mmCIF file of C-alpha atoms in Angstrom:
data_model
loop_
_atom_site.group_PDB
_atom_site.id
_atom_site.type_symbol
_atom_site.label_atom_id
_atom_site.label_comp_id
_atom_site.label_asym_id
_atom_site.label_seq_id
_atom_site.Cartn_x
_atom_site.Cartn_y
_atom_site.Cartn_z
ATOM 1 C CA MET A 1 25.647 23.557 -232.117
ATOM 2 C CA THR A 2 22.207 23.211 -233.650
ATOM 3 C CA ARG A 3 22.121 26.814 -234.878
ATOM 4 C CA LYS A 4 24.311 29.426 -236.494
ATOM 5 C CA LEU A 5 26.579 31.497 -234.287
ATOM 6 C CA LYS A 6 25.379 35.061 -233.833
ATOM 7 C CA MET A 7 27.916 37.772 -234.668
ATOM 8 C CA GLY A 8 27.940 41.325 -233.384
ATOM 9 C CA MET A 9 30.027 43.688 -235.518
ATOM 10 C CA ILE A 10 31.913 46.732 -234.259
ATOM 11 C CA GLY A 11 32.826 49.066 -237.125
ATOM 12 C CA GLY A 12 32.469 48.092 -240.753
ATOM 13 C CA GLY A 13 29.618 50.455 -241.622
ATOM 14 C CA LYS A 14 28.726 52.235 -244.856
ATOM 15 C CA ASN A 15 31.620 52.516 -247.343
ATOM 16 C CA ALA A 16 33.991 50.567 -245.073
ATOM 17 C CA PHE A 17 36.062 48.169 -247.167
ATOM 18 C CA ILE A 18 36.994 45.563 -244.579
ATOM 19 C CA GLY A 19 33.551 45.314 -242.949
ATOM 20 C CA ALA A 20 32.023 43.935 -246.128
ATOM 21 C CA ILE A 21 34.894 41.458 -246.471
ATOM 22 C CA HIS A 22 34.248 40.193 -242.951
ATOM 23 C CA ARG A 23 30.546 39.757 -243.590
ATOM 24 C CA ILE A 24 31.149 37.802 -246.796
ATOM 25 C CA ALA A 25 33.738 35.606 -245.069
ATOM 26 C CA ALA A 26 31.534 34.973 -242.049
ATOM 27 C CA ASN A 27 28.618 33.959 -244.258
ATOM 28 C CA MET A 28 30.481 31.682 -246.663
ATOM 29 C CA ASP A 29 30.123 28.387 -244.789
ATOM 30 C CA GLY A 30 26.697 28.971 -243.275
ATOM 31 C CA LEU A 31 27.995 28.793 -239.703
ATOM 32 C CA VAL A 32 27.636 32.464 -238.736
ATOM 33 C CA GLU A 33 24.942 35.113 -239.097
ATOM 34 C CA LEU A 34 25.086 38.854 -238.542
ATOM 35 C CA HIS A 35 22.983 39.415 -235.429
ATOM 36 C CA CYS A 36 23.662 43.012 -234.432
ATOM 37 C CA GLY A 37 26.123 45.820 -234.827
ATOM 38 C CA ALA A 38 27.577 49.134 -233.744
ATOM 39 C CA PHE A 39 28.820 49.952 -237.219
ATOM 40 C CA SER A 40 30.175 53.436 -236.630
ATOM 41 C CA SER A 41 31.094 55.850 -233.855
ATOM 42 C CA ASN A 42 28.464 58.061 -235.461
ATOM 43 C CA PRO A 43 25.068 56.721 -234.265
ATOM 44 C CA LYS A 44 23.288 57.957 -237.387
ATOM 45 C CA ILE A 45 25.691 56.112 -239.685
ATOM 46 C CA SER A 46 25.496 53.018 -237.487
ATOM 47 C CA LYS A 47 21.700 52.948 -237.774
ATOM 48 C CA GLU A 48 21.773 53.569 -241.522
ATOM 49 C CA SER A 49 24.374 50.822 -242.008
ATOM 50 C CA GLY A 50 22.360 48.308 -240.035
ATOM 51 C CA LYS A 51 19.228 49.128 -241.981
ATOM 52 C CA GLU A 52 21.067 48.489 -245.257
ATOM 53 C CA LEU A 53 22.059 45.087 -243.854
ATOM 54 C CA PHE A 54 18.390 44.311 -243.031
ATOM 55 C CA LEU A 55 18.826 44.363 -239.271
ATOM 56 C CA SER A 56 15.985 45.526 -237.076
ATOM 57 C CA ASP A 57 16.299 48.909 -235.367
ATOM 58 C CA ALA A 58 16.681 47.129 -232.028
ATOM 59 C CA LYS A 59 19.839 45.393 -233.262
ATOM 60 C CA CYS A 60 21.485 48.548 -234.634
ATOM 61 C CA TYR A 61 23.278 50.084 -231.667
ATOM 62 C CA ASN A 62 24.531 53.629 -231.156
ATOM 63 C CA SER A 63 27.821 52.477 -229.634
ATOM 64 C CA PHE A 64 29.765 49.305 -228.953
ATOM 65 C CA GLU A 65 29.296 49.905 -225.222
ATOM 66 C CA GLU A 66 25.527 49.899 -225.639
ATOM 67 C CA MET A 67 25.671 46.767 -227.789
ATOM 68 C CA ILE A 68 27.877 44.754 -225.440
ATOM 69 C CA VAL A 69 25.943 45.674 -222.280
ATOM 70 C CA THR A 70 22.507 45.178 -223.844
ATOM 71 C CA GLU A 71 23.374 41.874 -225.502
ATOM 72 C CA SER A 72 24.971 40.519 -222.327
ATOM 73 C CA LYS A 73 21.644 40.911 -220.483
ATOM 74 C CA LEU A 74 19.713 38.774 -222.993
ATOM 75 C CA PRO A 75 19.190 35.017 -222.615
ATOM 76 C CA ILE A 76 22.032 33.041 -224.173
ATOM 77 C CA ALA A 77 19.874 31.826 -227.048
ATOM 78 C CA GLU A 78 18.883 35.401 -227.946
ATOM 79 C CA ARG A 79 22.160 37.267 -227.669
ATOM 80 C CA MET A 80 25.285 37.459 -229.822
ATOM 81 C CA ASP A 81 27.887 34.721 -229.374
ATOM 82 C CA PHE A 82 30.940 36.779 -230.335
ATOM 83 C CA VAL A 83 31.996 40.209 -231.519
ATOM 84 C CA THR A 84 34.058 40.968 -234.586
ATOM 85 C CA ILE A 85 36.067 44.200 -234.404
ATOM 86 C CA VAL A 86 36.816 45.817 -237.755
ATOM 87 C CA THR A 87 37.902 49.302 -236.702
ATOM 88 C CA PRO A 88 41.309 51.011 -237.123
ATOM 89 C CA ASN A 89 44.057 49.977 -234.690
ATOM 90 C CA PHE A 90 43.385 52.637 -232.064
ATOM 91 C CA ALA A 91 39.812 51.394 -231.579
ATOM 92 C CA HIS A 92 40.609 47.700 -230.997
ATOM 93 C CA PHE A 93 41.625 47.423 -227.364
ATOM 94 C CA LYS A 94 38.692 48.937 -225.461
ATOM 95 C CA PRO A 95 35.876 47.022 -227.224
ATOM 96 C CA ALA A 96 37.861 43.761 -227.125
ATOM 97 C CA MET A 97 38.446 44.034 -223.379
ATOM 98 C CA MET A 98 34.840 44.992 -222.733
ATOM 99 C CA ALA A 99 33.515 42.121 -224.829
ATOM 100 C CA LEU A 100 35.667 39.603 -222.959
ATOM 101 C CA ASP A 101 34.636 41.091 -219.619
ATOM 102 C CA HIS A 102 30.999 40.492 -220.581
ATOM 103 C CA GLY A 103 31.565 36.896 -221.649
ATOM 104 C CA PHE A 104 31.853 37.250 -225.430
ATOM 105 C CA HIS A 105 34.450 35.650 -227.674
ATOM 106 C CA VAL A 106 36.333 38.033 -229.983
ATOM 107 C CA LEU A 107 37.474 38.078 -233.597
ATOM 108 C CA ILE A 108 39.644 41.088 -234.340
ATOM 109 C CA ASP A 109 41.611 42.670 -237.183
ATOM 110 C CA LYS A 110 45.371 43.059 -237.066
ATOM 111 C CA PRO A 111 47.467 44.653 -235.691
ATOM 112 C CA MET A 112 45.659 43.537 -232.569
ATOM 113 C CA THR A 113 46.144 46.735 -230.567
ATOM 114 C CA LEU A 114 47.864 50.106 -230.634
ATOM 115 C CA SER A 115 50.753 49.032 -228.392
ATOM 116 C CA LEU A 116 52.510 45.962 -227.011
ATOM 117 C CA ASP A 117 51.325 46.844 -223.492
ATOM 118 C CA GLU A 118 47.699 46.750 -224.645
ATOM 119 C CA ALA A 119 48.335 43.436 -226.418
ATOM 120 C CA LYS A 120 49.704 41.882 -223.232
ATOM 121 C CA GLN A 121 46.688 43.086 -221.250
ATOM 122 C CA LEU A 122 44.389 41.551 -223.845
ATOM 123 C CA GLN A 123 46.360 38.297 -223.757
ATOM 124 C CA LYS A 124 45.986 38.120 -219.979
ATOM 125 C CA LYS A 125 42.256 38.846 -220.221
ATOM 126 C CA VAL A 126 41.767 36.022 -222.740
ATOM 127 C CA LYS A 127 43.591 33.586 -220.480
ATOM 128 C CA ASP A 128 41.759 34.755 -217.345
ATOM 129 C CA THR A 129 38.326 34.434 -218.969
ATOM 130 C CA GLY A 130 39.007 31.214 -220.872
ATOM 131 C CA LEU A 131 37.386 32.771 -223.936
ATOM 132 C CA THR A 132 38.667 32.529 -227.501
ATOM 133 C CA LEU A 133 40.202 35.264 -229.657
ATOM 134 C CA CYS A 134 40.894 34.960 -233.384
ATOM 135 C CA LEU A 135 43.222 37.432 -235.113
ATOM 136 C CA THR A 136 42.638 37.948 -238.832
ATOM 137 C CA HIS A 137 46.035 37.277 -240.368
ATOM 138 C CA THR A 138 44.208 36.375 -243.553
ATOM 139 C CA TYR A 139 47.063 34.852 -245.497
ATOM 140 C CA SER A 140 47.477 31.980 -243.056
ATOM 141 C CA GLY A 141 44.015 30.875 -244.226
ATOM 142 C CA TYR A 142 45.080 29.891 -247.747
ATOM 143 C CA PRO A 143 45.062 26.112 -248.394
ATOM 144 C CA MET A 144 48.551 26.082 -249.920
ATOM 145 C CA VAL A 145 49.961 28.056 -246.991
ATOM 146 C CA LYS A 146 48.599 25.340 -244.731
ATOM 147 C CA GLN A 147 50.121 22.713 -247.010
ATOM 148 C CA ALA A 148 53.481 24.468 -246.785
ATOM 149 C CA ARG A 149 53.286 24.592 -242.985
ATOM 150 C CA LYS A 150 52.447 20.879 -242.823
ATOM 151 C CA MET A 151 55.343 19.917 -245.096
ATOM 152 C CA VAL A 152 57.802 21.960 -243.053
ATOM 153 C CA GLY A 153 56.381 20.524 -239.829
ATOM 154 C CA ASP A 154 56.745 16.988 -241.210
ATOM 155 C CA ASN A 155 60.431 17.710 -241.896
ATOM 156 C CA ASP A 156 59.997 17.181 -245.647
ATOM 157 C CA LEU A 157 62.511 19.977 -246.320
ATOM 158 C CA GLY A 158 64.864 19.019 -243.485
ATOM 159 C CA LYS A 159 66.129 21.570 -240.988
ATOM 160 C CA ILE A 160 65.115 25.068 -242.073
ATOM 161 C CA ARG A 161 68.056 27.301 -242.916
ATOM 162 C CA LYS A 162 66.681 30.438 -244.557
ATOM 163 C CA VAL A 163 63.416 32.373 -244.786
ATOM 164 C CA ILE A 164 62.815 35.136 -247.320
ATOM 165 C CA VAL A 165 59.512 36.993 -247.154
ATOM 166 C CA GLU A 166 58.485 40.137 -248.981
ATOM 167 C CA TYR A 167 55.314 42.202 -249.039
ATOM 168 C CA ASN A 168 55.403 44.771 -251.820
ATOM 169 C CA GLN A 169 52.661 47.340 -252.388
ATOM 170 C CA GLY A 170 52.682 50.578 -254.371
ATOM 171 C CA TRP A 171 49.457 52.275 -253.341
ATOM 172 C CA LEU A 172 51.160 54.776 -251.000
ATOM 173 C CA SER A 173 53.769 55.882 -253.533
ATOM 174 C CA SER A 174 52.094 59.308 -253.469
ATOM 175 C CA SER A 175 50.608 61.353 -250.638
ATOM 176 C CA PHE A 176 47.115 59.906 -250.944
ATOM 177 C CA GLU A 177 46.440 60.791 -247.322
ATOM 178 C CA LYS A 178 46.467 64.463 -248.393
ATOM 179 C CA GLU A 179 43.916 63.745 -251.125
ATOM 180 C CA GLY A 180 41.197 62.469 -248.795
ATOM 181 C CA ASN A 181 41.817 58.726 -249.169
ATOM 182 C CA LYS A 182 40.266 57.321 -245.951
ATOM 183 C CA GLN A 183 42.411 54.171 -245.909
ATOM 184 C CA ALA A 184 45.578 56.228 -246.332
ATOM 185 C CA ILE A 185 44.559 58.859 -243.787
ATOM 186 C CA TRP A 186 44.301 56.583 -240.761
ATOM 187 C CA ARG A 187 47.195 54.329 -241.754
ATOM 188 C CA THR A 188 49.605 57.280 -241.863
ATOM 189 C CA ASP A 189 48.311 58.929 -238.673
ATOM 190 C CA PRO A 190 50.290 57.957 -235.520
ATOM 191 C CA SER A 191 47.261 58.607 -233.305
ATOM 192 C CA LYS A 192 45.270 55.961 -235.175
ATOM 193 C CA SER A 193 47.912 53.564 -236.502
ATOM 194 C CA GLY A 194 50.441 53.619 -233.662
ATOM 195 C CA ILE A 195 54.208 53.959 -233.953
ATOM 196 C CA SER A 196 54.439 52.282 -237.355
ATOM 197 C CA GLY A 197 52.810 52.577 -240.742
ATOM 198 C CA CYS A 198 54.053 50.048 -243.280
ATOM 199 C CA MET A 199 55.599 47.625 -240.802
ATOM 200 C CA GLY A 200 52.460 47.652 -238.677
ATOM 201 C CA ASP A 201 50.082 47.346 -241.606
ATOM 202 C CA ILE A 202 51.793 44.741 -243.801
ATOM 203 C CA GLY A 203 55.119 43.938 -242.131
ATOM 204 C CA THR A 204 53.217 42.120 -239.404
ATOM 205 C CA HIS A 205 51.535 39.951 -242.057
ATOM 206 C CA ALA A 206 54.938 39.025 -243.474
ATOM 207 C CA ALA A 207 56.393 38.239 -240.041
ATOM 208 C CA GLN A 208 53.378 36.133 -239.041
ATOM 209 C CA LEU A 209 53.493 34.190 -242.308
ATOM 210 C CA ALA A 210 57.218 33.495 -241.867
ATOM 211 C CA GLU A 211 56.693 32.135 -238.358
ATOM 212 C CA TYR A 212 53.477 30.285 -239.255
ATOM 213 C CA ILE A 213 54.897 28.302 -242.170
ATOM 214 C CA SER A 214 58.380 27.734 -240.755
ATOM 215 C CA GLY A 215 57.191 26.863 -237.248
ATOM 216 C CA LEU A 216 60.084 29.008 -235.994
ATOM 217 C CA LYS A 217 60.182 32.117 -233.821
ATOM 218 C CA ILE A 218 62.100 35.307 -234.579
ATOM 219 C CA THR A 219 64.740 35.834 -231.888
ATOM 220 C CA GLN A 220 66.759 38.756 -233.266
ATOM 221 C CA LEU A 221 66.383 41.419 -235.923
ATOM 222 C CA CYS A 222 68.218 44.278 -237.583
ATOM 223 C CA ALA A 223 65.966 46.844 -239.259
ATOM 224 C CA ASP A 224 66.331 49.636 -241.797
ATOM 225 C CA ILE A 225 63.122 51.701 -241.621
ATOM 226 C CA ASN A 226 62.330 54.491 -244.082
ATOM 227 C CA ASN A 227 59.876 57.372 -244.547
ATOM 228 C CA VAL A 228 60.184 57.755 -248.313
ATOM 229 C CA VAL A 229 57.291 60.046 -249.264
ATOM 230 C CA GLU A 230 58.086 63.582 -248.163
ATOM 231 C CA GLY A 231 56.123 64.754 -245.149
ATOM 232 C CA ARG A 232 54.798 61.332 -244.173
ATOM 233 C CA GLN A 233 54.842 60.808 -240.416
ATOM 234 C CA LEU A 234 55.142 57.019 -240.355
ATOM 235 C CA ASP A 235 57.322 54.509 -242.170
ATOM 236 C CA ASP A 236 56.269 53.467 -245.661
ATOM 237 C CA ASP A 237 59.196 51.152 -246.412
ATOM 238 C CA GLY A 238 61.584 48.836 -244.590
ATOM 239 C CA ASN A 239 64.064 45.965 -244.721
ATOM 240 C CA VAL A 240 64.702 43.621 -241.811
ATOM 241 C CA LEU A 241 67.355 40.951 -241.263
ATOM 242 C CA LEU A 242 66.066 38.117 -239.096
ATOM 243 C CA LYS A 243 67.436 35.323 -236.923
ATOM 244 C CA PHE A 244 65.266 32.417 -235.792
ATOM 245 C CA ASP A 245 65.287 30.136 -232.784
ATOM 246 C CA ASN A 246 66.789 27.155 -234.652
ATOM 247 C CA GLY A 247 69.739 29.158 -236.004
ATOM 248 C CA ALA A 248 68.156 29.944 -239.384
ATOM 249 C CA ASN A 249 68.436 33.436 -240.811
ATOM 250 C CA GLY A 250 66.037 35.448 -242.911
ATOM 251 C CA ILE A 251 65.118 38.614 -244.749
ATOM 252 C CA LEU A 252 61.842 40.508 -244.511
ATOM 253 C CA VAL A 253 60.980 43.319 -246.919
ATOM 254 C CA ALA A 254 57.822 45.386 -246.529
ATOM 255 C CA THR A 255 57.102 48.441 -248.642
ATOM 256 C CA GLN A 256 54.108 50.474 -249.731
ATOM 257 C CA ILE A 257 56.024 52.732 -252.128
ATOM 258 C CA ALA A 258 56.954 50.088 -254.742
ATOM 259 C CA ALA A 259 55.189 51.848 -257.628
ATOM 260 C CA GLY A 260 53.189 49.446 -259.780
ATOM 261 C CA GLU A 261 52.986 46.656 -257.204
ATOM 262 C CA GLU A 262 49.545 45.510 -256.092
ATOM 263 C CA ASN A 263 49.594 43.041 -253.187
ATOM 264 C CA GLY A 264 52.851 41.186 -253.639
ATOM 265 C CA LEU A 265 53.180 38.981 -250.587
ATOM 266 C CA LYS A 266 55.672 36.199 -251.360
ATOM 267 C CA ILE A 267 57.630 33.755 -249.240
ATOM 268 C CA LYS A 268 60.492 31.329 -249.807
ATOM 269 C CA ILE A 269 61.701 28.853 -247.199
ATOM 270 C CA TYR A 270 64.806 26.702 -247.645
ATOM 271 C CA GLY A 271 65.818 23.602 -245.715
ATOM 272 C CA GLU A 272 68.614 21.042 -245.977
ATOM 273 C CA LYS A 273 66.742 18.937 -248.571
ATOM 274 C CA GLY A 274 64.772 21.521 -250.533
ATOM 275 C CA GLY A 275 62.788 24.726 -250.563
ATOM 276 C CA LEU A 276 59.286 26.012 -251.153
ATOM 277 C CA GLU A 277 57.773 29.139 -252.670
ATOM 278 C CA TRP A 278 54.294 30.665 -252.343
ATOM 279 C CA ASP A 279 52.921 33.850 -253.921
ATOM 280 C CA GLN A 280 49.682 35.433 -252.662
ATOM 281 C CA MET A 281 48.809 36.661 -256.147
ATOM 282 C CA GLU A 282 49.037 33.075 -257.468
ATOM 283 C CA PRO A 283 47.674 31.413 -254.337
ATOM 284 C CA ASN A 284 46.581 28.029 -255.709
ATOM 285 C CA SER A 285 50.161 26.929 -256.421
ATOM 286 C CA LEU A 286 52.901 25.854 -254.033
ATOM 287 C CA ILE A 287 56.306 25.331 -255.674
ATOM 288 C CA ILE A 288 58.655 22.755 -254.164
ATOM 289 C CA LYS A 289 62.299 22.660 -255.263
ATOM 290 C CA TRP A 290 64.340 19.604 -254.256
ATOM 291 C CA LEU A 291 68.088 19.318 -253.853
ATOM 292 C CA ASP A 292 68.224 16.017 -255.742
ATOM 293 C CA ALA A 293 64.933 15.765 -257.666
ATOM 294 C CA PRO A 294 62.870 17.729 -260.194
ATOM 295 C CA MET A 295 60.795 20.723 -259.112
ATOM 296 C CA GLN A 296 57.175 20.017 -258.184
ATOM 297 C CA VAL A 297 54.066 22.209 -258.250
ATOM 298 C CA TYR A 298 51.352 21.370 -255.732
ATOM 299 C CA ARG A 299 47.879 22.670 -256.574
ATOM 300 C CA THR A 300 44.859 23.463 -254.407
ATOM 301 C CA GLY A 301 42.080 20.870 -254.313
ATOM 302 C CA ASN A 302 44.053 17.722 -255.138
ATOM 303 C CA SER A 303 43.828 14.541 -253.083
ATOM 304 C CA TYR A 304 47.580 14.342 -252.471
ATOM 305 C CA LEU A 305 47.416 17.372 -250.149
ATOM 306 C CA SER A 306 47.327 17.252 -246.355
ATOM 307 C CA ASN A 307 44.099 17.290 -244.369
ATOM 308 C CA PHE A 308 44.942 20.843 -243.223
ATOM 309 C CA ALA A 309 44.893 22.005 -246.843
ATOM 310 C CA MET A 310 41.907 19.898 -247.881
ATOM 311 C CA GLU A 311 39.700 20.909 -244.949
ATOM 312 C CA ASN A 312 40.228 24.530 -245.934
ATOM 313 C CA THR A 313 39.331 23.993 -249.598
ATOM 314 C CA ARG A 314 35.787 24.304 -250.929
ATOM 315 C CA THR A 315 35.979 23.549 -254.649
ATOM 316 C CA PRO A 316 37.546 20.902 -256.927
ATOM 317 C CA SER A 317 41.024 21.482 -258.312
ATOM 318 C CA GLY A 318 41.206 24.085 -261.047
ATOM 319 C CA HIS A 319 38.642 26.397 -259.458
ATOM 320 C CA PRO A 320 40.418 29.461 -258.033
ATOM 321 C CA GLU A 321 40.146 30.039 -254.306
ATOM 322 C CA GLY A 322 41.433 33.371 -253.120
ATOM 323 C CA TYR A 323 41.359 36.112 -250.530
ATOM 324 C CA LEU A 324 37.691 35.815 -249.581
ATOM 325 C CA GLU A 325 37.945 32.047 -249.133
ATOM 326 C CA ALA A 326 41.118 32.398 -247.051
ATOM 327 C CA PHE A 327 39.373 34.966 -244.878
ATOM 328 C CA ALA A 328 36.388 32.628 -244.593
ATOM 329 C CA ASN A 329 38.648 29.812 -243.403
ATOM 330 C CA LEU A 330 39.518 31.848 -240.322
ATOM 331 C CA TYR A 331 35.832 32.379 -239.583
ATOM 332 C CA LYS A 332 35.021 28.731 -240.242
ATOM 333 C CA ASN A 333 37.716 27.352 -237.942
ATOM 334 C CA PHE A 334 36.891 29.925 -235.266
ATOM 335 C CA ALA A 335 33.173 29.075 -235.467
ATOM 336 C CA LEU A 336 33.801 25.318 -235.359
ATOM 337 C CA THR A 337 36.031 25.815 -232.318
ATOM 338 C CA LEU A 338 33.369 27.840 -230.485
ATOM 339 C CA SER A 339 30.700 25.284 -231.367
ATOM 340 C CA SER A 340 32.827 22.399 -230.100
ATOM 341 C CA LEU A 341 33.622 24.194 -226.853
ATOM 342 C CA SER A 342 29.944 25.016 -226.304
ATOM 343 C CA GLU A 343 29.160 21.299 -226.582
ATOM 344 C CA GLY A 344 31.920 20.347 -224.144
ATOM 345 C CA LYS A 345 34.028 18.787 -226.890
ATOM 346 C CA GLU A 346 37.729 19.250 -227.597
ATOM 347 C CA PRO A 347 38.272 21.129 -230.891
ATOM 348 C CA THR A 348 40.375 19.290 -233.458
ATOM 349 C CA ALA A 349 43.781 20.530 -234.590
ATOM 350 C CA THR A 350 42.323 21.743 -237.892
ATOM 351 C CA MET A 351 39.597 23.681 -236.071
ATOM 352 C CA LEU A 352 42.193 25.409 -233.890
ATOM 353 C CA ASP A 353 44.283 26.362 -236.919
ATOM 354 C CA PHE A 354 43.756 30.127 -236.783
ATOM 355 C CA PRO A 355 45.873 33.002 -235.405
ATOM 356 C CA SER A 356 45.336 33.648 -231.706
ATOM 357 C CA VAL A 357 45.926 36.345 -229.120
ATOM 358 C CA ASP A 358 49.495 35.054 -228.790
ATOM 359 C CA ASP A 359 50.092 35.877 -232.449
ATOM 360 C CA GLY A 360 48.720 39.328 -231.731
ATOM 361 C CA VAL A 361 51.257 39.862 -228.957
ATOM 362 C CA ARG A 362 54.103 38.735 -231.209
ATOM 363 C CA GLY A 363 52.847 41.076 -233.920
ATOM 364 C CA MET A 364 52.930 44.076 -231.613
ATOM 365 C CA ALA A 365 56.352 43.004 -230.331
ATOM 366 C CA PHE A 366 57.553 42.807 -233.947
ATOM 367 C CA ILE A 367 56.390 46.381 -234.566
ATOM 368 C CA GLU A 368 58.025 47.803 -231.445
ATOM 369 C CA ASN A 369 61.288 45.902 -231.921
ATOM 370 C CA VAL A 370 61.535 46.814 -235.610
ATOM 371 C CA ILE A 371 60.939 50.515 -234.984
ATOM 372 C CA ALA A 372 63.423 50.541 -232.074
ATOM 373 C CA SER A 373 66.019 48.813 -234.238
ATOM 374 C CA GLY A 374 65.379 51.190 -237.129
ATOM 375 C CA LYS A 375 66.036 54.188 -234.899
ATOM 376 C CA SER A 376 69.248 52.722 -233.473
ATOM 377 C CA ASP A 377 72.796 52.255 -234.767
ATOM 378 C CA GLN A 378 72.970 48.917 -232.956
ATOM 379 C CA LYS A 379 73.231 46.056 -235.456
ATOM 380 C CA TRP A 380 71.197 43.306 -233.761
ATOM 381 C CA PHE A 381 68.231 43.666 -231.429
ATOM 382 C CA ASP A 382 66.931 40.811 -229.334
ATOM 383 C CA PHE A 383 63.240 40.149 -230.058
ATOM 384 C CA LYS A 384 61.770 41.299 -226.748
ATOM 385 C CA ILE A 385 58.190 40.697 -225.641
#
C-alpha cells in the first residue's frame, strides 16, 4: 500500500496497561496509525482518552457499535482498515464478529473469546468473510523463538521427544483482587475471565508456545488444577501432563502464586540429536545442547540466524530487543499481510508468521479441556475441539 493502515481501537483507554502497549507496537515500524477508537464502555472516558491521544472528536466514538457502523459507511480511503480489540475476555466476541460482518480485519488479545463455542463461531466467520484475524500471543514474536521454530522444523534436533514449558508468576500470591487491583479483579472474576484464571491467562501462552516451536499438536492431557489463595473463584496454579501427535510427551506448568517470580516463561524442547532452551526474561539468547557436540548459544541479530529471525529483528546484535519489539512483530507481519492482500499479492511465509483464529480456537479448547481434566479423576483426556 502507499499509505499507513488505519487502526480503530476498542478498549485501551485511560490507565489501561495493554492499550498503550498495543499503540506502541503498532507504531514501531511506521506501517500503522491510530485512526479512531471506542476506548471505553463509558463514553466520557472514551472521549477523554481519544483527546489525550490527539484524535479529533469525530474519531472518538461512544461505543464500538457506533465506531464500526460509522466507519463502514465512509469511503475506503477514509475509514479504518482494521480493529484492534484490547478489552477483557468477555468483551472480545461481539465486537470481533461485528467488525468482520462490516468488512474489517481484526487483531485481538488472547484468550480469543470467553468460550470454545464463541471461538468456533469466530473461526467460521473469518473463513466465510475471507478476512484476516491476528491473535496476540506475544511471545511467538520474539526473534529467537522464531529461530527455535525454524531449527525444529528443519529437523536440526531430530524427532522431537519431550517438551517442557513453564510460566511462573507471583503477582497473585495475595488477594490483590480484594484490594482494588483492576488487573486482578477481572482476571479472577468468572463473568469476565471465563471458566479459568491462571490457565486461561498464561497457560494458553505456554501451550501456544509449545505447539508453535515444536510444530506439534497436543492430543491428550492430564491436569492438576488448583485454587491456592483462599476464597479465589478461579484457578491460580496448575500442572499439566501432555501428549503430542508425534508420540512426544510434555509437561506444562502455569502458576500465578509463585511468590517472587516476575514473568518466568521458559521452554525446553528435546529431540533425538539435541535440545534447545529459551527464557522470556533473557530473550536474546537461544541455547542449543547437542548429544555429541559442545553447547551453543545463538544470539539475536547475527547473520547466521534464519530469515524468520532476521526479518523480525530491528537492531544489530548486542542491542536488547524485548517484549515491545516482539509485540510489534505481530503488528508488522499482520500489516504487511493486509497490504499484500489489498494489492492482490500473495503474502510471504514470514508475513503470515503470526497467530491466527485457528490458534485462538486451540487456546479455548486447551482451557476447556484442562479445566475438565482438573475436575475429573480420569487420568488422560483427549484434546477435544
